[in-house]
Tab-separated table of C-alpha atoms in Angstrom:
chain	number	residue	atom	x	y	z
N	1	MET	CA	-22.275	7.585	5.257
N	2	PRO	CA	-18.738	9.238	5.692
N	3	THR	CA	-18.882	12.653	7.018
N	4	ASP	CA	-17.189	15.864	5.456
N	5	SER	CA	-14.843	15.578	8.253
N	6	ASP	CA	-13.937	11.786	7.778
N	7	LEU	CA	-13.192	12.479	3.823
N	8	LEU	CA	-11.107	15.232	4.800
N	9	THR	CA	-8.846	13.089	7.541
N	10	LEU	CA	-8.866	10.055	4.929
N	11	ALA	CA	-7.797	12.804	2.012
N	12	GLN	CA	-4.838	14.033	4.256
N	13	TRP	CA	-3.766	10.583	5.241
N	14	PHE	CA	-3.290	9.498	1.665
N	15	SER	CA	-2.219	12.548	0.218
N	16	PRO	CA	1.218	12.713	-1.203
N	17	SER	CA	2.284	15.552	1.342
N	18	TYR	CA	1.775	13.422	4.688
N	19	PRO	CA	5.005	12.554	5.752
N	20	LEU	CA	5.459	8.870	5.093
N	21	GLY	CA	8.478	8.659	2.790
N	22	SER	CA	6.451	6.607	0.306
N	23	PHE	CA	8.047	8.601	-2.784
N	24	ALA	CA	11.122	6.390	-1.989
N	25	TYR	CA	9.856	3.220	-2.461
N	26	SER	CA	8.749	1.591	-5.869
N	27	HIS	CA	7.706	-1.967	-4.495
N	28	GLY	CA	9.982	-3.777	-6.933
N	29	LEU	CA	8.787	-1.798	-9.896
N	30	GLU	CA	12.232	-0.318	-10.587
N	31	MET	CA	13.566	-3.744	-10.968
N	32	ALA	CA	10.545	-4.527	-13.554
N	33	ILE	CA	11.566	-1.370	-15.614
N	34	VAL	CA	15.113	-2.028	-15.676
N	35	THR	CA	14.573	-5.615	-16.955
N	36	GLY	CA	12.022	-4.380	-19.440
N	37	ARG	CA	9.278	-5.935	-18.172
N	38	ILE	CA	7.483	-2.628	-17.963
N	39	ASP	CA	8.253	-0.308	-21.065
N	40	SER	CA	5.129	1.476	-21.359
N	41	ALA	CA	1.787	2.537	-20.100
N	42	GLY	CA	-0.095	-0.423	-21.061
N	43	SER	CA	2.552	-3.024	-19.434
N	44	LEU	CA	2.413	-0.897	-16.125
N	45	GLN	CA	-1.114	-1.206	-15.970
N	46	ALA	CA	-1.177	-4.700	-16.365
N	47	TRP	CA	1.716	-4.981	-13.647
N	48	LEU	CA	-0.352	-3.015	-11.379
N	49	GLU	CA	-3.474	-4.778	-11.848
N	50	ASP	CA	-1.711	-7.966	-10.849
N	51	VAL	CA	-0.287	-6.372	-7.946
N	52	LEU	CA	-3.656	-4.899	-6.807
N	53	ALA	CA	-5.920	-7.854	-7.477
N	54	HIS	CA	-3.489	-11.158	-6.594
N	55	GLY	CA	-0.592	-9.662	-4.513
N	56	THR	CA	0.173	-6.762	-1.735
N	57	GLY	CA	-3.420	-4.741	-2.735
N	58	ARG	CA	-5.527	-7.788	-2.062
N	59	ASN	CA	-3.679	-8.734	1.081
N	60	ASP	CA	-3.423	-4.949	2.391
N	61	CYS	CA	-7.115	-4.921	2.173
N	62	ILE	CA	-7.531	-8.146	4.365
N	63	LEU	CA	-4.949	-6.586	6.804
N	64	ILE	CA	-6.779	-3.355	7.105
N	65	ARG	CA	-10.173	-4.813	7.815
N	66	ALA	CA	-8.595	-7.310	10.617
N	67	ALA	CA	-6.600	-4.165	12.277
N	68	HIS	CA	-9.914	-1.952	11.873
N	69	ALA	CA	-11.676	-4.382	14.345
N	70	CYS	CA	-9.087	-4.487	16.726
N	71	THR	CA	-9.985	-3.099	19.973
N	72	ASP	CA	-6.660	-3.658	22.023
N	73	LEU	CA	-3.093	-3.676	21.472
N	74	ASP	CA	-2.703	-7.569	21.944
N	75	ALA	CA	-4.986	-8.311	18.879
N	76	VAL	CA	-3.612	-5.519	16.536
N	77	ALA	CA	-0.137	-6.886	17.452
N	78	GLU	CA	-1.325	-10.478	16.127
N	79	VAL	CA	-2.547	-8.512	13.108
N	80	ASP	CA	0.937	-7.052	12.572
N	81	GLY	CA	2.796	-10.244	13.148
N	82	HIS	CA	0.605	-11.647	9.988
N	83	ALA	CA	1.582	-8.595	7.810
N	84	ARG	CA	5.147	-8.870	8.663
N	85	ALA	CA	5.349	-12.569	7.920
N	86	PHE	CA	3.704	-12.072	4.598
N	87	ALA	CA	6.261	-9.551	3.380
N	88	SER	CA	7.806	-11.174	0.602
N	89	SER	CA	11.271	-9.688	0.902
N	90	ALA	CA	13.624	-7.562	3.100
N	91	GLU	CA	12.856	-4.555	1.346
N	92	ARG	CA	8.983	-5.243	1.321
N	93	LEU	CA	9.112	-5.542	5.147
N	94	ALA	CA	11.202	-2.475	5.362
N	95	GLU	CA	8.722	-0.446	3.048
N	96	THR	CA	5.860	-1.366	4.852
N	97	ARG	CA	7.554	-1.192	8.365
N	98	VAL	CA	9.251	2.568	7.722
N	99	GLN	CA	5.879	3.764	6.047
N	100	GLY	CA	3.758	2.417	9.041
N	101	GLY	CA	6.051	3.974	11.609
N	102	ALA	CA	5.902	7.077	10.350
N	103	PHE	CA	2.252	7.002	9.587
N	104	ALA	CA	1.618	6.061	13.295
N	105	ARG	CA	3.997	8.847	14.714
N	106	THR	CA	2.563	11.549	12.366
N	107	THR	CA	-1.117	10.319	13.093
N	108	ALA	CA	-0.476	10.633	16.791
N	109	ALA	CA	0.995	13.645	17.148
N	110	ILE	CA	-1.814	15.395	15.246
N	111	TRP	CA	-4.895	13.520	16.571
N	112	GLY	CA	-3.639	12.507	19.901
N	113	ALA	CA	-4.266	8.756	19.907
N	114	ALA	CA	-1.174	6.932	20.759
N	115	LEU	CA	-0.397	4.371	18.084
N	116	PRO	CA	2.171	1.665	18.045
N	117	GLU	CA	4.819	1.155	15.503
N	118	LEU	CA	3.071	-1.280	13.056
N	119	THR	CA	3.294	-1.966	9.454
N	120	HIS	CA	1.519	0.307	6.841
N	121	PRO	CA	-1.879	-1.181	6.106
N	122	VAL	CA	-2.226	-2.310	9.845
N	123	ALA	CA	-1.493	0.992	11.203
N	124	VAL	CA	-4.176	2.722	8.954
N	125	GLY	CA	-6.806	0.219	9.538
N	126	TYR	CA	-6.131	0.410	13.602
N	127	ALA	CA	-6.348	4.276	13.421
N	128	ALA	CA	-9.343	4.239	11.234
N	129	GLY	CA	-10.998	2.029	13.607
N	130	ARG	CA	-10.217	3.958	16.732
N	131	MET	CA	-11.111	7.142	15.026
N	132	SER	CA	-14.469	5.529	13.678
N	133	LEU	CA	-13.411	6.408	10.009
N	134	PRO	CA	-15.457	4.111	7.350
N	135	LEU	CA	-13.885	0.878	6.595
N	136	GLU	CA	-14.550	0.524	3.005
N	137	LEU	CA	-13.670	4.104	1.907
N	138	THR	CA	-10.415	3.817	4.076
N	139	ALA	CA	-9.290	0.932	2.152
N	140	GLN	CA	-10.240	2.237	-1.292
N	141	MET	CA	-8.151	5.350	-0.505
N	142	TYR	CA	-5.532	3.418	0.800
N	143	LEU	CA	-5.191	1.219	-2.378
N	144	GLN	CA	-5.559	4.056	-4.783
N	145	ALA	CA	-2.753	6.034	-2.707
N	146	PHE	CA	-0.493	2.872	-3.359
N	147	ALA	CA	-1.066	2.694	-6.939
N	148	SER	CA	-0.699	6.643	-7.359
N	149	ASN	CA	2.529	6.221	-5.759
N	150	LEU	CA	3.822	3.569	-8.199
N	151	VAL	CA	2.409	5.207	-11.206
N	152	SER	CA	4.388	8.321	-10.244
N	153	ALA	CA	7.449	5.900	-9.811
N	154	ALA	CA	6.798	4.688	-13.442
N	155	VAL	CA	6.309	8.115	-14.675
N	156	ARG	CA	9.848	9.070	-13.586
N	157	LEU	CA	11.421	5.765	-14.711
N	158	VAL	CA	10.359	4.468	-17.936
N	159	PRO	CA	9.667	7.353	-18.604
N	160	LEU	CA	5.946	8.179	-19.181
N	161	GLY	CA	4.139	11.403	-19.732
N	162	GLN	CA	2.139	12.795	-16.876
N	163	THR	CA	-1.101	12.066	-18.647
N	164	GLU	CA	-0.202	8.593	-19.636
N	165	GLY	CA	0.477	7.889	-15.827
N	166	GLN	CA	-2.951	9.624	-14.802
N	167	ALA	CA	-4.738	7.745	-17.453
N	168	CYS	CA	-3.178	4.233	-15.794
N	169	LEU	CA	-4.219	5.521	-12.447
N	170	ALA	CA	-7.895	6.176	-13.802
N	171	ALA	CA	-8.218	2.748	-15.385
N	172	LEU	CA	-7.328	1.131	-11.846
N	173	SER	CA	-10.143	2.784	-10.076
N	174	GLY	CA	-12.754	0.368	-10.884
N	175	LEU	CA	-10.213	-2.468	-9.739
N	176	VAL	CA	-9.431	-0.773	-6.569
N	177	ARG	CA	-13.326	-0.863	-5.761
N	178	GLN	CA	-13.645	-4.573	-6.684
N	179	VAL	CA	-10.686	-5.828	-4.405
N	180	VAL	CA	-12.023	-3.924	-1.728
N	181	ALA	CA	-15.597	-5.164	-2.218
N	182	LYS	CA	-14.068	-8.981	-2.652
N	183	SER	CA	-12.143	-8.368	0.615
N	184	ARG	CA	-15.318	-8.441	2.520
N	185	GLY	CA	-15.865	-11.498	4.924
N	186	MET	CA	-12.414	-12.095	4.630
N	187	ASP	CA	-9.780	-12.841	7.637
N	188	LEU	CA	-6.047	-13.306	8.201
N	189	ASP	CA	-6.590	-16.928	6.957
N	190	ASP	CA	-7.271	-15.702	3.462
N	191	LEU	CA	-3.998	-13.841	3.281
N	192	ALA	CA	-2.367	-15.370	0.217
N	193	GLY	CA	-0.605	-14.006	-3.098
N	194	SER	CA	0.198	-15.132	-6.695
N	195	ALA	CA	1.618	-12.077	-8.284
N	196	PHE	CA	4.934	-13.861	-8.229
N	197	LEU	CA	6.805	-11.627	-10.946
N	198	SER	CA	6.099	-8.517	-8.363
N	199	ASP	CA	7.569	-10.659	-5.451
N	200	VAL	CA	10.561	-12.018	-7.573
N	201	ALA	CA	11.303	-8.166	-8.773
N	202	ALA	CA	11.253	-6.994	-5.114
N	203	MET	CA	13.525	-9.784	-4.336
N	204	ARG	CA	15.883	-8.871	-7.301
N	205	HIS	CA	16.010	-5.306	-6.320
N	206	GLU	CA	18.066	-5.847	-3.219
N	207	THR	CA	21.033	-6.692	-5.225
N	208	LEU	CA	20.610	-3.885	-7.869
N	209	GLU	CA	23.747	-2.001	-8.203
N	210	HIS	CA	22.348	1.312	-9.413
N	211	ARG	CA	18.864	2.235	-8.006
N	212	ILE	CA	16.832	5.217	-7.326
N	213	PHE	CA	14.398	3.699	-5.025
N	214	ARG	CA	14.608	1.878	-1.651
N	215	SER	CA	12.618	-1.118	-2.764
């Protein structure tokens, strides 16, 4: 069972106040909103369900698990190489690389454990493993924070009301648990994705003339 200290550490890591710059990234959501694919709370929820279950969410859980088990830098570097290879666009790679680097620097400065520059899920998994934080809870809270950041972006862009946004996030909580549970026993060979509209939106965002977000 996670201790109170574990819970508070993970809550701090995944708080919007943890300085990762996550607010600057929409994971292609901005493009989907501009083109009209997302125009309501319902279409936002459907989009995020696909991203979590069939795209980045699923793969990030696998990467967190793999990194959590790493005991040396060579092993975690191999996991990180897979994470970079599976980034579907230049902006997606920058998104995970920049946030991962910020996470590593901040976490090392506070808890004193030297962390290399890694992609975001790999940095989280590796740090959690080194600090003996519970894997399942780490993955669940990571996915919840990921979904929360995208809901926040949609609230500003669609726009949606704050209550609509929070209702959407609450509706995703069961899926978050399912995605984490289904990733048990998976390894790097299981990395895959079929959230194609999300990937295409991320690619098209790179040429969007007027934008608010960096991805």
